[in-house]
Amino acid sequence: MRKKIVAGNWKMNTTVPEGVELAKAVVAKSNEVPADVKLVIATPFTHLYPVAEVVKGTVVSLSAENCADHEKGAYTGEVAANMLASVGCEYTILGHSERRQYYTETDAKLVEKTKLALANGLKVILCVGENLEEREAGKHFDVCESQIKNVLYNFTAEDMKNIVVAYEPVWAIGTGKTATADQAEEIHAFIRKVIADKFGAQVAEDTTILYGGSCKPSNAKELFAQKDIDGGLIGGAALKAEDFIAIAQSY
C-alpha cells in the first residue's frame, strides 16, 4: 500500500509565534485523522527549529519549503540540505511552481537539489504541473512528462522510495479554480505511467502522488477517492488547523 500524505505548505505566511501556535493546533487535532494518513507541515525556514520542537514525538512530520542546490559555501541567503536535516526536517518541497515562476528554478537545478536532499536523509516532495496557457493549448501531458523525465529519470528505483510527486495545476493555485476529480485523476494516472516507463510498474505503484491545486475540505473527499490520488499538497487551507485536519479526515 502506498503512503497517503496530506502536506501543508505554509508558503510565506505567519510569524514565528503564529506558526508555533498553528503547529500546536495541528498536533492537538492529529488524533482525529485516520492512522494511515501521514500529516506533514512545511514551514518557512525561520520557523523550522521551534516547530520541530512542537512536532517532536508526534505523528506530524516537518518539511522545509525548499533547499539549496549547493552543499555549503559562499551562497548568502541559501539554506543547505544538511542544515534542514540538523533541525529535524524529514521532508523538503522542491520545484514548487512559485519557485519555478518567480525564482527561475530549472529542472537542472532541481536535480542538484534532489541529490543533496536525498544524500542528507531528507524525503523530497517534487512538484510538477502546467500553467493555464499550457493547459489550454493541450500541453499539460507534455509539460508534466518533461518535468518528470528531466528530474526523476536521473535517479534510481531505490531513490524513488524517498520521493513523493505533487501534481500542481498552476492555474488552480490560489485562484479558487480546481481541476475536476476526473481531470486530476487523468493526469495522476499519466504521471504514474511516466514513472513506470522508467522504473517499472511496482515502483510506480508504490510512489505517492499528491494533488496540489486549491484542495479544501469541500472537495478533498471527491479528489482523494480517485485511484491515483494519494493525498494533497495544501496551500491556503493549511493555514487553518481545522481546515487542514478536515482535509486529512476526507479519507
Tab-separated table of C-alpha atoms in Angstrom:
chain	number	residue	atom	x	y	z
A	1	MET	CA	0.000	0.000	0.000
A	2	ARG	CA	1.472	3.354	-0.955
A	3	LYS	CA	1.523	6.065	1.673
A	4	LYS	CA	-1.330	8.572	1.929
A	5	ILE	CA	0.007	12.040	2.713
A	6	VAL	CA	-1.634	15.369	3.437
A	7	ALA	CA	1.062	18.054	3.451
A	8	GLY	CA	0.515	21.700	4.327
A	9	ASN	CA	2.640	24.285	2.531
A	10	TRP	CA	2.505	27.458	4.597
A	11	LYS	CA	4.443	29.470	1.967
A	12	MET	CA	5.498	32.949	3.196
A	13	ASN	CA	2.843	33.237	5.878
A	14	THR	CA	2.722	33.554	9.694
A	15	THR	CA	5.241	34.986	12.119
A	16	VAL	CA	7.233	32.518	14.214
A	17	PRO	CA	4.877	32.778	17.230
A	18	GLU	CA	1.843	32.367	14.937
A	19	GLY	CA	3.471	29.381	13.255
A	20	VAL	CA	4.216	27.705	16.577
A	21	GLU	CA	0.572	28.119	17.623
A	22	LEU	CA	-0.639	26.740	14.274
A	23	ALA	CA	1.655	23.725	14.620
A	24	LYS	CA	0.386	23.140	18.171
A	25	ALA	CA	-3.209	23.251	16.897
A	26	VAL	CA	-2.409	20.710	14.145
A	27	VAL	CA	-0.712	18.390	16.642
A	28	ALA	CA	-3.647	18.713	19.066
A	29	LYS	CA	-6.086	17.602	16.356
A	30	SER	CA	-3.845	14.997	14.720
A	31	ASN	CA	-5.516	12.162	16.642
A	32	GLU	CA	-8.699	12.933	14.671
A	33	VAL	CA	-7.005	11.819	11.428
A	34	PRO	CA	-7.031	8.186	10.213
A	35	ALA	CA	-3.871	6.392	11.343
A	36	ASP	CA	-2.824	5.540	7.778
A	37	VAL	CA	-2.761	9.200	6.682
A	38	LYS	CA	0.598	10.945	7.123
A	39	LEU	CA	0.465	14.612	8.168
A	40	VAL	CA	3.289	16.915	7.057
A	41	ILE	CA	3.660	20.651	7.645
A	42	ALA	CA	6.083	22.742	5.572
A	43	THR	CA	7.031	25.993	7.238
A	44	PRO	CA	9.214	28.995	6.378
A	45	PHE	CA	12.901	28.495	7.258
A	46	THR	CA	12.626	30.826	10.273
A	47	HIS	CA	10.010	28.543	11.857
A	48	LEU	CA	11.689	25.171	11.421
A	49	TYR	CA	13.556	24.886	14.705
A	50	PRO	CA	10.727	25.904	17.065
A	51	VAL	CA	8.132	23.935	15.083
A	52	ALA	CA	10.428	20.887	15.151
A	53	GLU	CA	10.195	21.045	18.941
A	54	VAL	CA	6.389	21.159	18.737
A	55	VAL	CA	6.060	18.122	16.439
A	56	LYS	CA	8.826	16.022	18.041
A	57	GLY	CA	7.441	12.669	19.157
A	58	THR	CA	4.082	13.226	17.420
A	59	VAL	CA	2.592	11.819	14.215
A	60	VAL	CA	3.176	15.152	12.429
A	61	SER	CA	6.286	15.419	10.234
A	62	LEU	CA	8.200	18.591	9.439
A	63	SER	CA	9.141	19.778	5.963
A	64	ALA	CA	11.056	22.723	4.540
A	65	GLU	CA	9.653	24.609	1.550
A	66	ASN	CA	12.914	24.497	-0.426
A	67	CYS	CA	16.635	23.795	-0.102
A	68	ALA	CA	19.838	24.976	-1.739
A	69	ASP	CA	21.445	23.394	-4.795
A	70	HIS	CA	24.891	23.546	-3.183
A	71	GLU	CA	26.283	21.616	-0.238
A	72	LYS	CA	27.793	24.643	1.549
A	73	GLY	CA	29.821	27.760	0.880
A	74	ALA	CA	29.505	31.397	-0.141
A	75	TYR	CA	25.817	31.368	-1.081
A	76	THR	CA	24.355	34.159	1.020
A	77	GLY	CA	20.717	33.650	1.916
A	78	GLU	CA	20.589	29.960	0.958
A	79	VAL	CA	19.823	27.068	3.313
A	80	ALA	CA	21.571	23.735	2.751
A	81	ALA	CA	20.003	20.286	2.975
A	82	ASN	CA	22.197	19.244	5.891
A	83	MET	CA	21.054	22.335	7.796
A	84	LEU	CA	17.442	21.270	7.294
A	85	ALA	CA	18.203	17.747	8.459
A	86	SER	CA	20.009	19.105	11.517
A	87	VAL	CA	16.874	20.885	12.802
A	88	GLY	CA	14.634	17.842	12.400
A	89	CYS	CA	13.181	18.143	8.917
A	90	GLU	CA	12.011	14.884	7.399
A	91	TYR	CA	10.918	16.347	4.040
A	92	THR	CA	11.573	19.260	1.729
A	93	ILE	CA	9.356	20.571	-1.051
A	94	LEU	CA	11.251	21.135	-4.312
A	95	GLY	CA	10.220	22.638	-7.632
A	96	HIS	CA	7.064	24.367	-6.449
A	97	SER	CA	5.510	26.333	-9.294
A	98	GLU	CA	6.155	29.588	-7.431
A	99	ARG	CA	9.857	28.729	-7.231
A	100	ARG	CA	9.883	27.888	-10.931
A	101	GLN	CA	7.969	31.033	-11.893
A	102	TYR	CA	9.456	33.708	-9.622
A	103	TYR	CA	12.956	32.371	-8.983
A	104	THR	CA	13.739	30.770	-12.355
A	105	GLU	CA	14.150	27.338	-10.799
A	106	THR	CA	15.119	24.955	-13.594
A	107	ASP	CA	14.868	21.188	-13.854
A	108	ALA	CA	18.686	21.010	-13.873
A	109	LYS	CA	18.809	22.901	-10.575
A	110	LEU	CA	16.153	20.585	-9.164
A	111	VAL	CA	18.295	17.560	-9.971
A	112	GLU	CA	21.084	19.031	-7.813
A	113	LYS	CA	18.698	19.951	-5.008
A	114	THR	CA	17.126	16.481	-5.029
A	115	LYS	CA	20.550	14.801	-4.916
A	116	LEU	CA	21.578	16.863	-1.897
A	117	ALA	CA	18.264	16.380	-0.114
A	118	LEU	CA	18.386	12.596	-0.522
A	119	ALA	CA	22.076	12.447	0.439
A	120	ASN	CA	21.209	14.162	3.715
A	121	GLY	CA	18.376	11.807	4.578
A	122	LEU	CA	15.514	14.081	3.546
A	123	LYS	CA	12.477	12.888	1.645
A	124	VAL	CA	11.562	15.036	-1.358
A	125	ILE	CA	8.138	16.305	-2.410
A	126	LEU	CA	8.793	17.159	-6.069
A	127	CYS	CA	6.227	19.429	-7.709
A	128	VAL	CA	5.262	19.211	-11.388
A	129	GLY	CA	2.451	20.815	-13.338
A	130	GLU	CA	1.307	23.075	-16.131
A	131	ASN	CA	0.139	26.691	-16.236
A	132	LEU	CA	-3.152	27.900	-17.729
A	133	GLU	CA	-1.677	28.665	-21.152
A	134	GLU	CA	-0.161	25.183	-21.366
A	135	ARG	CA	-3.401	23.544	-20.195
A	136	GLU	CA	-5.490	25.454	-22.759
A	137	ALA	CA	-3.011	24.511	-25.504
A	138	GLY	CA	-3.390	20.837	-24.570
A	139	LYS	CA	0.263	20.625	-23.495
A	140	HIS	CA	-0.333	19.518	-19.901
A	141	PHE	CA	0.767	15.942	-20.532
A	142	ASP	CA	3.909	17.091	-22.342
A	143	VAL	CA	4.834	19.547	-19.583
A	144	CYS	CA	4.438	17.014	-16.783
A	145	GLU	CA	6.261	14.309	-18.722
A	146	SER	CA	9.170	16.638	-19.448
A	147	GLN	CA	9.496	17.779	-15.830
A	148	ILE	CA	9.437	14.189	-14.538
A	149	LYS	CA	11.921	12.895	-17.098
A	150	ASN	CA	14.279	15.858	-16.673
A	151	VAL	CA	14.441	15.386	-12.909
A	152	LEU	CA	13.391	11.926	-11.751
A	153	TYR	CA	14.959	9.962	-14.586
A	154	ASN	CA	18.331	10.973	-13.079
A	155	PHE	CA	17.607	8.861	-10.005
A	156	THR	CA	17.269	5.180	-9.148
A	157	ALA	CA	14.380	2.962	-8.153
A	158	GLU	CA	15.890	2.944	-4.653
A	159	ASP	CA	15.865	6.776	-4.588
A	160	MET	CA	12.192	6.757	-5.568
A	161	LYS	CA	11.313	5.253	-2.178
A	162	ASN	CA	12.087	8.684	-0.733
A	163	ILE	CA	10.455	10.827	-3.416
A	164	VAL	CA	6.832	11.965	-3.452
A	165	VAL	CA	5.415	13.653	-6.565
A	166	ALA	CA	2.945	16.531	-6.212
A	167	TYR	CA	0.908	17.472	-9.277
A	168	GLU	CA	0.083	21.172	-9.314
A	169	PRO	CA	-2.235	22.561	-11.944
A	170	VAL	CA	-0.639	26.003	-11.686
A	171	TRP	CA	-3.836	27.615	-12.975
A	172	ALA	CA	-5.644	26.306	-9.880
A	173	ILE	CA	-3.238	27.516	-7.188
A	174	GLY	CA	-4.683	30.349	-5.141
A	175	THR	CA	-7.225	31.120	-7.864
A	176	GLY	CA	-10.152	29.259	-6.361
A	177	LYS	CA	-10.258	27.132	-9.516
A	178	THR	CA	-9.796	23.410	-9.049
A	179	ALA	CA	-9.174	20.660	-11.530
A	180	THR	CA	-12.187	18.378	-11.593
A	181	ALA	CA	-11.690	14.998	-9.958
A	182	ASP	CA	-11.653	13.432	-13.421
A	183	GLN	CA	-9.060	15.920	-14.736
A	184	ALA	CA	-6.883	15.348	-11.680
A	185	GLU	CA	-7.163	11.559	-11.881
A	186	GLU	CA	-6.335	11.584	-15.584
A	187	ILE	CA	-3.041	13.397	-15.086
A	188	HIS	CA	-2.137	11.497	-11.916
A	189	ALA	CA	-2.569	8.214	-13.798
A	190	PHE	CA	-0.424	9.624	-16.613
A	191	ILE	CA	2.323	10.647	-14.169
A	192	ARG	CA	2.292	7.149	-12.696
A	193	LYS	CA	2.711	5.724	-16.229
A	194	VAL	CA	5.711	8.002	-16.924
A	195	ILE	CA	7.291	6.775	-13.682
A	196	ALA	CA	6.531	3.160	-14.654
A	197	ASP	CA	8.169	3.636	-18.073
A	198	LYS	CA	11.493	4.290	-16.338
A	199	PHE	CA	11.346	2.408	-13.051
A	200	GLY	CA	8.799	-0.349	-13.649
A	201	ALA	CA	5.217	-0.946	-12.578
A	202	GLN	CA	5.970	-1.755	-8.942
A	203	VAL	CA	7.911	1.449	-8.255
A	204	ALA	CA	5.161	3.459	-9.944
A	205	GLU	CA	2.520	1.675	-7.896
A	206	ASP	CA	4.442	2.448	-4.696
A	207	THR	CA	5.011	6.163	-5.486
A	208	THR	CA	2.778	8.600	-3.636
A	209	ILE	CA	1.330	11.273	-5.944
A	210	LEU	CA	-0.369	14.256	-4.323
A	211	TYR	CA	-2.825	16.755	-5.771
A	212	GLY	CA	-1.918	20.394	-5.169
A	213	GLY	CA	-4.359	22.946	-6.532
A	214	SER	CA	-6.921	24.636	-4.269
A	215	CYS	CA	-7.704	21.462	-2.367
A	216	LYS	CA	-10.060	22.255	0.512
A	217	PRO	CA	-12.463	20.447	2.866
A	218	SER	CA	-15.328	20.801	0.380
A	219	ASN	CA	-13.598	18.985	-2.495
A	220	ALA	CA	-10.972	16.780	-0.825
A	221	LYS	CA	-13.208	13.737	-0.434
A	222	GLU	CA	-14.016	13.567	-4.154
A	223	LEU	CA	-10.369	14.111	-5.128
A	224	PHE	CA	-8.982	11.570	-2.657
A	225	ALA	CA	-11.488	8.951	-3.809
A	226	GLN	CA	-9.667	8.739	-7.155
A	227	LYS	CA	-7.497	5.680	-7.722
A	228	ASP	CA	-4.225	7.527	-8.396
A	229	ILE	CA	-4.572	10.471	-5.997
A	230	ASP	CA	-2.794	9.673	-2.743
A	231	GLY	CA	-3.381	12.889	-0.835
A	232	GLY	CA	-2.806	16.592	-1.170
A	233	LEU	CA	-0.250	19.380	-1.052
A	234	ILE	CA	-2.370	22.006	0.653
A	235	GLY	CA	-1.759	25.755	0.440
A	236	GLY	CA	-4.226	28.286	1.853
A	237	ALA	CA	-6.327	25.731	3.719
A	238	ALA	CA	-3.227	24.587	5.645
A	239	LEU	CA	-3.134	27.932	7.465
A	240	LYS	CA	-6.214	26.934	9.494
A	241	ALA	CA	-5.726	23.810	11.591
A	242	GLU	CA	-9.433	22.956	11.388
A	243	ASP	CA	-9.436	23.032	7.572
A	244	PHE	CA	-6.162	21.144	7.284
A	245	ILE	CA	-7.379	18.384	9.594
A	246	ALA	CA	-10.772	18.287	7.846
A	247	ILE	CA	-8.974	17.651	4.532
A	248	ALA	CA	-6.978	14.806	6.094
A	249	GLN	CA	-10.207	13.376	7.510
A	250	SER	CA	-11.609	13.156	3.969
A	251	TYR	CA	-10.100	9.674	3.795
